[in-house]
PDB file of C-alpha atoms in Angstrom:
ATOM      1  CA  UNK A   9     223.402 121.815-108.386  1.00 39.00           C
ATOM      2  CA  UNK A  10     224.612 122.005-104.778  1.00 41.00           C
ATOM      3  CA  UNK A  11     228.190 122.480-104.046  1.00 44.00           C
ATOM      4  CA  UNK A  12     228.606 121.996 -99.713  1.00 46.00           C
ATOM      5  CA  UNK A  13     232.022 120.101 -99.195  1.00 44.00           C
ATOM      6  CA  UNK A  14     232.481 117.984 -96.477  1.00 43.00           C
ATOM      7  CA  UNK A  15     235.550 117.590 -94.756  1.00 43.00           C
ATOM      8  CA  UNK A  16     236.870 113.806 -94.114  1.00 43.00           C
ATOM      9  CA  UNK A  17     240.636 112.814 -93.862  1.00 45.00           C
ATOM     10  CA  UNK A  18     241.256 111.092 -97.177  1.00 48.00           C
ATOM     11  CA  UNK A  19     239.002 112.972 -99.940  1.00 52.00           C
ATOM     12  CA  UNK A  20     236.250 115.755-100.351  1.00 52.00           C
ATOM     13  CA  UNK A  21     232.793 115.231-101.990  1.00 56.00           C
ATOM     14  CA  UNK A  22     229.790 117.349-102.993  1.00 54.00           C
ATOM     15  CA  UNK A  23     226.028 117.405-102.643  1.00 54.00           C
ATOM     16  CA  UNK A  24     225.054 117.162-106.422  1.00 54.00           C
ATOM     17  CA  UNK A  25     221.163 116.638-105.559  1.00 54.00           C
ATOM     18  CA  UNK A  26     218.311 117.077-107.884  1.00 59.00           C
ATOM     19  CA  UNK A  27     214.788 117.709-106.048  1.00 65.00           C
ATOM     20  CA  UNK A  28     211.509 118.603-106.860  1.00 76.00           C
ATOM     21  CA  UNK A  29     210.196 121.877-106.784  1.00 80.00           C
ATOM     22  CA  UNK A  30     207.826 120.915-104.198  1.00 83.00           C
ATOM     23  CA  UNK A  31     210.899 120.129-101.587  1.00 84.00           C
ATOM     24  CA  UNK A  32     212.559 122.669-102.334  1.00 84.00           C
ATOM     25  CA  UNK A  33     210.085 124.999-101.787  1.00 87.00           C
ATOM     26  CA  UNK A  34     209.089 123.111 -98.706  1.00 90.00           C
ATOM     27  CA  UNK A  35     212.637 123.628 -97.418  1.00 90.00           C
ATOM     28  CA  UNK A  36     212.834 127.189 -98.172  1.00 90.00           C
ATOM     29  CA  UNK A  37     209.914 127.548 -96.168  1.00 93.00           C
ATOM     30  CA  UNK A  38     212.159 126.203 -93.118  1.00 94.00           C
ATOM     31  CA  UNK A  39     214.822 128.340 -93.703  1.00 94.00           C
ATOM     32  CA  UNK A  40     212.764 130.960 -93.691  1.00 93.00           C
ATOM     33  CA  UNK A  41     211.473 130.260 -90.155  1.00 95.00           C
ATOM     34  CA  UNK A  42     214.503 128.818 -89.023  1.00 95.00           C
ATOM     35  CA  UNK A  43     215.800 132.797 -89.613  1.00 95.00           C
ATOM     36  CA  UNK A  44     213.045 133.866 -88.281  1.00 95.00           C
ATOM     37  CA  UNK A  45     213.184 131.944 -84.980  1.00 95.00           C
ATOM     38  CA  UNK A  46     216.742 133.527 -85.257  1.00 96.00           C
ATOM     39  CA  UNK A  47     215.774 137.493 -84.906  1.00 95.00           C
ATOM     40  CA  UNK A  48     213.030 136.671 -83.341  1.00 94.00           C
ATOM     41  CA  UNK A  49     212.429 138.774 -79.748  1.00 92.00           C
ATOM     42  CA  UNK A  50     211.775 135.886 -77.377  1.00 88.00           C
ATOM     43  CA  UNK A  51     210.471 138.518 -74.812  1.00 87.00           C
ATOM     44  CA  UNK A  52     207.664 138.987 -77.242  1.00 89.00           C
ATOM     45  CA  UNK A  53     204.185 137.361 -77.374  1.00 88.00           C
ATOM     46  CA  UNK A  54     203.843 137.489 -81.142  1.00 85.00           C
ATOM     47  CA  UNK A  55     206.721 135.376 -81.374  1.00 89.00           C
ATOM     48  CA  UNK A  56     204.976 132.681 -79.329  1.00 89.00           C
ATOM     49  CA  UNK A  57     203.904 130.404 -82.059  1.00 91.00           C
ATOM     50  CA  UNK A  58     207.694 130.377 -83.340  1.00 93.00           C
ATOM     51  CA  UNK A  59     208.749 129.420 -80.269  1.00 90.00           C
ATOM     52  CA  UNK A  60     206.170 126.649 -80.067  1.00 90.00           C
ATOM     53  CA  UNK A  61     206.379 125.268 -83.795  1.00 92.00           C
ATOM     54  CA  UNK A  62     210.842 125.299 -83.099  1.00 93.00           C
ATOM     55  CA  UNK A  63     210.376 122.799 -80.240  1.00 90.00           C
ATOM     56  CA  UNK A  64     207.163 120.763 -81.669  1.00 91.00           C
ATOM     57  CA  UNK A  65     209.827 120.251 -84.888  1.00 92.00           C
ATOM     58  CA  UNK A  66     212.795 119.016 -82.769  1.00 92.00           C
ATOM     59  CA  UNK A  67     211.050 116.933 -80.460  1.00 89.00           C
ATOM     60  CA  UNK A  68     209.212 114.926 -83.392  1.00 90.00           C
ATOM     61  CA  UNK A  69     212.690 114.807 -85.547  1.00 91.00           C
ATOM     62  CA  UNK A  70     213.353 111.257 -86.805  1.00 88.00           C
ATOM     63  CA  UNK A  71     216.997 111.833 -85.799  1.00 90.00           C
ATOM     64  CA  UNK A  72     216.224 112.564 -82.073  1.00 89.00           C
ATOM     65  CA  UNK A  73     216.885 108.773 -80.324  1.00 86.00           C
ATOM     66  CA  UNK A  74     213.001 108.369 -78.569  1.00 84.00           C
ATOM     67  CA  UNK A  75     214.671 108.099 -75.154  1.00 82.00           C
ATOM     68  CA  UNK A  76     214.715 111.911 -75.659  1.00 81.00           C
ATOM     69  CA  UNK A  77     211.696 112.872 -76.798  1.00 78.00           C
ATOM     70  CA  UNK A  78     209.284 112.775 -74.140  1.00 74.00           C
ATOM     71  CA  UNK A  79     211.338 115.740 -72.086  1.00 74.00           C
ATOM     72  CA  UNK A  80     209.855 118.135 -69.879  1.00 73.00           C
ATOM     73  CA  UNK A  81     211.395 121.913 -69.862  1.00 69.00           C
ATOM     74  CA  UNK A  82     208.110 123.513 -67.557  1.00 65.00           C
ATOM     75  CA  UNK A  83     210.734 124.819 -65.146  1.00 67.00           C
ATOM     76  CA  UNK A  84     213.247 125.170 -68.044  1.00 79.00           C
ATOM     77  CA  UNK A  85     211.748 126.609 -71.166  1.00 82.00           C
ATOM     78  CA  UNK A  86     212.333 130.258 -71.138  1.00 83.00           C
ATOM     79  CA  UNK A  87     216.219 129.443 -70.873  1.00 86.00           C
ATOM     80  CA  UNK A  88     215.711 126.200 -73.770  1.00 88.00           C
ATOM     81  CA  UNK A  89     214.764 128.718 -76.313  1.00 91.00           C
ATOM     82  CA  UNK A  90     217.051 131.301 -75.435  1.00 92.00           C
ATOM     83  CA  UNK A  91     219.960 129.157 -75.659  1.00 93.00           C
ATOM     84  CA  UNK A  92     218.712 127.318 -78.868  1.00 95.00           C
ATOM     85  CA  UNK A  93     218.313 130.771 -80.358  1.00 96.00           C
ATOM     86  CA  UNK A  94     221.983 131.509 -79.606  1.00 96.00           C
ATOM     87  CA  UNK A  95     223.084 128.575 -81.108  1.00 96.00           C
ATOM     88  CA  UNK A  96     221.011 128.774 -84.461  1.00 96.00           C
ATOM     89  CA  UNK A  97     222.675 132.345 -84.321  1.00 96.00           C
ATOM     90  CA  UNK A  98     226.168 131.126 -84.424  1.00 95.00           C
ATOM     91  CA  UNK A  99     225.749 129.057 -86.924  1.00 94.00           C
ATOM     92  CA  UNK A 100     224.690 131.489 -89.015  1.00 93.00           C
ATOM     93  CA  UNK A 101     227.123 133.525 -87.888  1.00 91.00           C
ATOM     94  CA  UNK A 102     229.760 130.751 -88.943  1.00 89.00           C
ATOM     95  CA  UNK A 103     228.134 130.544 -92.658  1.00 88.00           C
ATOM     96  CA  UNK A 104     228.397 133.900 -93.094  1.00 87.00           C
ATOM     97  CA  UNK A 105     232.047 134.521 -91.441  1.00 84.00           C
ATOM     98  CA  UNK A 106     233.041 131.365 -93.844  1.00 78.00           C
ATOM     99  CA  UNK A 107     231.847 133.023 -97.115  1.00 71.00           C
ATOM    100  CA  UNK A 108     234.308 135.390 -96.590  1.00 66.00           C
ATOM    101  CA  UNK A 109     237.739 132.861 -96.402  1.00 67.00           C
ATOM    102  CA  UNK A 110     239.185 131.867 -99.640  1.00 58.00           C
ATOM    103  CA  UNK A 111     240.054 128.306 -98.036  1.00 66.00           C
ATOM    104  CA  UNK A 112     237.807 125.689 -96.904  1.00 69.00           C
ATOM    105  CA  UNK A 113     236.449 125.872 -93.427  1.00 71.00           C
ATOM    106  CA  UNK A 114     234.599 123.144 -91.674  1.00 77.00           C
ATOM    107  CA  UNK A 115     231.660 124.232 -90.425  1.00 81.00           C
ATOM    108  CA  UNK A 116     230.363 121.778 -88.067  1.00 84.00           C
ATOM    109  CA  UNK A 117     229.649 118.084 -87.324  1.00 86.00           C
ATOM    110  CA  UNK A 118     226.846 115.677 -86.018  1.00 87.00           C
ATOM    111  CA  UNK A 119     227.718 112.573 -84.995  1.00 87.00           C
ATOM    112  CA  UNK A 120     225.240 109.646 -85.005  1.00 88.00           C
ATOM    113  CA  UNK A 121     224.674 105.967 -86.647  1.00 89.00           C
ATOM    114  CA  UNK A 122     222.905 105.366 -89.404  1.00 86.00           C
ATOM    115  CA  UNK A 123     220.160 102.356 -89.269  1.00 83.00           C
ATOM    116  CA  UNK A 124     219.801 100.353 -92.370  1.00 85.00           C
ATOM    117  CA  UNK A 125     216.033  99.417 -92.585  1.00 82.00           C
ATOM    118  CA  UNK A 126     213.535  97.495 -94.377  1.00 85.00           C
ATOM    119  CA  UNK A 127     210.065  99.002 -94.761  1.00 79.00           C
ATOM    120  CA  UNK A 128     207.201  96.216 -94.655  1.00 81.00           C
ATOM    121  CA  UNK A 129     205.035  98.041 -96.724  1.00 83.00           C
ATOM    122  CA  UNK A 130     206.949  99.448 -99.314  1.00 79.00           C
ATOM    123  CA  UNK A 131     209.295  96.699 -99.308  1.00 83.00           C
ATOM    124  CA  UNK A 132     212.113  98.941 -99.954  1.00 86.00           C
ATOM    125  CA  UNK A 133     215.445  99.779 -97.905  1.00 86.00           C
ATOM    126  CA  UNK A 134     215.737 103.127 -96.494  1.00 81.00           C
ATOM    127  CA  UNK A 135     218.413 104.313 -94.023  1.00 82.00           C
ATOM    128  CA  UNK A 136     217.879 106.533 -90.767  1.00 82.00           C
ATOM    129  CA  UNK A 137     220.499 108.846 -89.398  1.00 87.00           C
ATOM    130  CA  UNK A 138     219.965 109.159 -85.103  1.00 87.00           C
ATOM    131  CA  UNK A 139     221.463 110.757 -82.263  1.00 89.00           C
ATOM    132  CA  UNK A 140     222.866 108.410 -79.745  1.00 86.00           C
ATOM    133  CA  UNK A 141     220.629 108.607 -76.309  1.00 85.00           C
ATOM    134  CA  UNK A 142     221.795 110.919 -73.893  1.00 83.00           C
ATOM    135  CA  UNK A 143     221.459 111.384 -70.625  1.00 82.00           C
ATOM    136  CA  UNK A 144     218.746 113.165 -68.384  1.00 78.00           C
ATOM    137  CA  UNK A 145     220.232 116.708 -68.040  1.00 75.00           C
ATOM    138  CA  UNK A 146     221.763 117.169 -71.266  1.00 80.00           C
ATOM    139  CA  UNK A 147     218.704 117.400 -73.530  1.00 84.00           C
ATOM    140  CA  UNK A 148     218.987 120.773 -74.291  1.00 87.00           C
ATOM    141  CA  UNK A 149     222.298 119.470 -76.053  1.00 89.00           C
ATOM    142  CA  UNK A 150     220.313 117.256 -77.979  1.00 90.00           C
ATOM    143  CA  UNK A 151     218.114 119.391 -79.540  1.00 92.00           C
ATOM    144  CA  UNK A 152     220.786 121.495 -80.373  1.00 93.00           C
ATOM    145  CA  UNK A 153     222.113 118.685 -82.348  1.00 93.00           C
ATOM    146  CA  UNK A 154     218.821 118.084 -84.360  1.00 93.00           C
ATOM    147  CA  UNK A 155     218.775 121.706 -84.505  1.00 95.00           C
ATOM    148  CA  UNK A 156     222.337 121.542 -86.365  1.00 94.00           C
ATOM    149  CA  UNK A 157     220.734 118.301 -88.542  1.00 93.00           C
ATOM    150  CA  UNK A 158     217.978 119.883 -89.894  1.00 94.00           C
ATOM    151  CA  UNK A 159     219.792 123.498 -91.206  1.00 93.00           C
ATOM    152  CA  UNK A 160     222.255 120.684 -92.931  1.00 89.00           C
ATOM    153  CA  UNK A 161     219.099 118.962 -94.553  1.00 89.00           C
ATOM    154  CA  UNK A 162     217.787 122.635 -95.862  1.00 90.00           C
ATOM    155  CA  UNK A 163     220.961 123.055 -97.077  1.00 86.00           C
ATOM    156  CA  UNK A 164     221.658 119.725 -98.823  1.00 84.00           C
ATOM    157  CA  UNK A 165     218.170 120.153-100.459  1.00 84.00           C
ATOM    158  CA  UNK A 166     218.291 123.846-101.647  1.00 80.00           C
ATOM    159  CA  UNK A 167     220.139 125.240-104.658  1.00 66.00           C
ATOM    160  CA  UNK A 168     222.652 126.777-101.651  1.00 69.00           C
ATOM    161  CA  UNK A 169     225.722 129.554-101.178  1.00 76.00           C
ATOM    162  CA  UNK A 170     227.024 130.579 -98.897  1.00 79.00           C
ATOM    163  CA  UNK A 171     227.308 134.415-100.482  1.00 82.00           C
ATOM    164  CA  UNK A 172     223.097 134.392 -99.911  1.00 86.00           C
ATOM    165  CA  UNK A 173     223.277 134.769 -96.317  1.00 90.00           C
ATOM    166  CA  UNK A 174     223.915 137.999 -94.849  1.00 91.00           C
ATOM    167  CA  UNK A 175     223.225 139.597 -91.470  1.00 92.00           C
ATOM    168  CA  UNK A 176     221.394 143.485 -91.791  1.00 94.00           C
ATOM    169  CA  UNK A 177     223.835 146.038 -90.662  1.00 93.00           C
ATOM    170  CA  UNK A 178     221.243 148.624 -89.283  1.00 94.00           C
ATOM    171  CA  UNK A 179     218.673 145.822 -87.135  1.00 94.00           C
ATOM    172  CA  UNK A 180     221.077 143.085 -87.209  1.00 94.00           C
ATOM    173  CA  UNK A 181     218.830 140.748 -88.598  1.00 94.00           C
ATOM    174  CA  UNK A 182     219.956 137.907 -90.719  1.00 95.00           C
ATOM    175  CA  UNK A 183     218.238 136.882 -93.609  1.00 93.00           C
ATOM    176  CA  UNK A 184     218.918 134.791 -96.525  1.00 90.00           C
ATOM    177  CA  UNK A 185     218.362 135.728-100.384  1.00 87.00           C
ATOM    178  CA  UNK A 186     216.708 133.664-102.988  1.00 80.00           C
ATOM    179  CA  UNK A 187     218.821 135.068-105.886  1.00 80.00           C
ATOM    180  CA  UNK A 188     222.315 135.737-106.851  1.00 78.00           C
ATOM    181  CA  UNK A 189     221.679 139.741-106.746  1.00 81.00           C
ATOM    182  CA  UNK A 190     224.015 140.989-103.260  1.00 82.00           C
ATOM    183  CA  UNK A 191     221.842 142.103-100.888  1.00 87.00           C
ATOM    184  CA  UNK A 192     223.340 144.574 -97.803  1.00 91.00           C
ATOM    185  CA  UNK A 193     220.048 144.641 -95.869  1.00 93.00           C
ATOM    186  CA  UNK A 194     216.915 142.564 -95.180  1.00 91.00           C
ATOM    187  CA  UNK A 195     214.518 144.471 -96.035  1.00 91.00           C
ATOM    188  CA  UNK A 196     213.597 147.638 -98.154  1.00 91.00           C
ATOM    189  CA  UNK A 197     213.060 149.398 -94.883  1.00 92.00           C
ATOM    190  CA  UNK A 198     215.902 149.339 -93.577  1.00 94.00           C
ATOM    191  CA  UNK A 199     217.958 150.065 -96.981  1.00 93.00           C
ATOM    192  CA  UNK A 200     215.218 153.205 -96.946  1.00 93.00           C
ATOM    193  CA  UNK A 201     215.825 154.338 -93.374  1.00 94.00           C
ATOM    194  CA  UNK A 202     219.398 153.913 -94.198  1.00 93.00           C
ATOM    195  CA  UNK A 203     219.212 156.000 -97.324  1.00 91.00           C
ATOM    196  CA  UNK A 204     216.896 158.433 -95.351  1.00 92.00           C
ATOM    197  CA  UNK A 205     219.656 158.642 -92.707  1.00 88.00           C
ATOM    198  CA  UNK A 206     222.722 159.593 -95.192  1.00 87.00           C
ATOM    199  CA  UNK A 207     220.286 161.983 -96.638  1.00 82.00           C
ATOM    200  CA  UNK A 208     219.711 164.126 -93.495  1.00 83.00           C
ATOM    201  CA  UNK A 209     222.916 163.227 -92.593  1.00 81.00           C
ATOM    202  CA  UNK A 210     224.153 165.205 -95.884  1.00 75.00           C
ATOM    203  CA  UNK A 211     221.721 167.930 -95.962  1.00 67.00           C
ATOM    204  CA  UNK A 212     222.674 168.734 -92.579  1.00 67.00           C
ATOM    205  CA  UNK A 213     226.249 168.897 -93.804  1.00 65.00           C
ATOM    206  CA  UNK A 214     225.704 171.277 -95.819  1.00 65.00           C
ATOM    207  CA  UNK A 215     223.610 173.537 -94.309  1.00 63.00           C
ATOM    208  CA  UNK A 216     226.727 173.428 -91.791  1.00 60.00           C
TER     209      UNK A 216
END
């Protein structure tokens, strides 16, 4: 059972969603690379295909209104990534700030309208949620948006806390845990260099 509150002036509800395995392990799998896109060193070539699978995502996002989709960042796309990268940073930031209040914090918001449809195959309803069109010059906004959308859809369809995410004190990497158990670092080696560290550190006290 999920438990994200959502502000709104008159009353608070929660996600209580039940999905299958299969999208839930399909959303992890975002997460995952969402965080990774998130430490990732954008000065380096292995994190190329990161770079290219972020943008390929939120240009072909359902949410993203079509009048944005087919933009061009050649000139721009060194300073795109970078600033996307901040921003995916913050908001993990914010997550992991909030899970240290005792009150309820709002996190952040995407505004949007929702299209009521009618599928002519399936001959079912479905609704849409999209980003109103913006204009030329403030794409980068826009995918910072969808950006913001999708991180709410990976949490809305995992079994989420906030208390899982935590940011690595020795690389500064964030990472997210799949279990209750408190984690301090994200990885074993850099708990191990840690615990390597206090060890010289302590040997070398006493040899003092």
């Amino acid at each position: 059972v999920n438990r994200i509150s959502v502000m709104t002036p008159k009353t608070t509800r929660y996600w209580t969603t039940k999905k299958s395995k299969a999208v839930v392990k399909e959303r992890r799998a975002e997460l995952d690379f969402l965080i990774d896109f998130a430490n990732a060193d954008m000065t380096s070539e292995v994190s190329r295909h990161i770079q290219t699978r972020i943008l390929d995502h939120l240009r072909r996002h359902p949410a993203l209104h079509p009048h944005n989709r087919g933009w061009k960042a050649d000139g721009q796309l060194t300073n795109l990534l970078s600033a996307l990268q901040k921003h995916i940073r913050s908001r993990l930031d914010g997550i992991i700030e909030n899970k240290q209040m005792l009150w309820e914090m709002p996190l952040w918001e995407v505004s949007g309208s929702v299209l009521l449809t009618l599928h002519p195959i399936k001959n079912r309803f479905y609704e849409r949620f999209q980003l109103r069109k913006v204009k030329r010059g403030n794409e980068i906004n826009a995918l910072k948006k969808i950006m913001d959308l999708w991180l709410i859809e990976i949490i809305r369809d995992l079994d989420f806390s906030p208390q899982r995410f935590g940011q690595c004190p020795r690389c500064g990497g964030f990472f997210y845990s799949p279990t209750e158990r408190v984690r301090t670092y994200c990885s074993t080696r850099c708990a191990n260099a840690v615990r390597q560290q206090q060890f010289r550190d302590g040997k070398r006290g006493k040899d003092e």
